[in-house]
Each structure stands twice: as structure tokens, then as C-alpha cells.
């Protein structure tokens, strides 16, 4: 198992770990929209997250992606992400054995952040905010916070992908 040095942009937030996969466990987390009709089994009403837990050496690794990770026991893998209290959380991975690279789309997160920021700017220019009403100010704050979080998450994923480059 090898560690690479943390990124300069996000200080010590993102790092990468390499090693051989062992104790692989995969699971599926599925959320169902409460407005789903009982007779309709269309995938539109489901949101799925694929969870993979495994070890690289003695390091516990956990990954949650919108599509399953393409890894198996014994594969040589490099993952990049950040350490949580219980495990190393994966943002991006490179499987050298199967020649596969995977990560969530940082571009979509950045576009989402821009959308929420545009809504916040539009709300800032509304009459209700200029009159001092509390509810629009709360919505304005909420939209700005969501935009900041999405932009930060996009930067983390982009930095994690950058650490995987050979």
C-alpha cells in the first residue's frame, strides 16, 4: 500500500492510496420517491447508490457511486479521496488490473452550483428581499450554501481525479 502526497489546492483534504483489493463487499442503497404509483416500476422513481467496502492493505475503504465500481478481489487499485472517522472515502479510482477509471461527474456538480448561484442572484434582485422579508432571505441563504457545497464537492472530485494521473 502506498500513499501519495496531498494536493496543494485543498491542503490535506485529498490524498490517494494504492494497493490490492481484499474483502470486497458490494451493496445497493435504493431510495424510492414517495409519490411513486404502486403499479409503476419505472426506474424514474428510484435513486440508486452503489456502495463498495474493501481493504487496501490494512486501510478500510468505502465508496459510494451512482454506478457500480468495476473492481474485484485481488485487483491492483489506486483510490483518491479523504479520511473519515471510520474509513477512507473514495472520490475517484483507477483499477490497473482491469484498466478502468471511475469517478462521479464533477462537471455536473459545477453546473448545479452555477444554477443554484443563478437562482440566488435572481432572488437577491427580487422585491421581497429588498423589502426585508425573512423567508426570501432564508431561501437566498440556502441557495448560496448549496451552491458553495456543490462547488466545493466538484473541486474535491476534480482534485481526486488529478491525483490518479500517472
Short mmCIF file of C-alpha atoms in Angstrom, two decimals, residues 3-7 11-17 59 78-83 88-92 159-160 163-164:
data_model
loop_
_atom_site.label_atom_id
_atom_site.label_comp_id
_atom_site.label_asym_id
_atom_site.label_seq_id
_atom_site.Cartn_x
_atom_site.Cartn_y
_atom_site.Cartn_z
CA UNK A 3 0.23 6.92 -0.15
CA UNK A 4 0.72 9.93 -2.38
CA UNK A 5 1.19 13.47 -1.16
CA UNK A 6 -1.90 15.62 -0.60
CA UNK A 7 -2.99 18.27 -3.04
CA UNK A 11 -4.31 21.27 1.65
CA UNK A 12 -4.53 17.83 3.22
CA UNK A 13 -8.14 17.05 2.24
CA UNK A 14 -7.50 14.78 -0.72
CA UNK A 15 -4.90 12.02 -0.95
CA UNK A 16 -4.51 8.76 -2.82
CA UNK A 17 -3.83 5.21 -1.70
CA UNK A 59 -6.77 0.51 5.31
CA UNK A 78 -5.44 3.35 -6.68
CA UNK A 79 -8.16 5.33 -4.92
CA UNK A 80 -8.21 9.01 -4.07
CA UNK A 81 -10.43 10.70 -1.55
CA UNK A 82 -10.41 11.69 2.10
CA UNK A 83 -10.28 10.05 5.50
CA UNK A 88 -11.23 6.23 3.66
CA UNK A 89 -14.00 7.75 1.47
CA UNK A 90 -13.34 7.31 -2.27
CA UNK A 91 -13.98 10.16 -4.73
CA UNK A 92 -12.22 8.60 -7.74
CA UNK A 159 -8.57 17.14 -7.37
CA UNK A 160 -9.09 13.41 -6.67
CA UNK A 163 -4.16 12.59 -8.19
CA UNK A 164 -4.85 9.44 -10.23
#
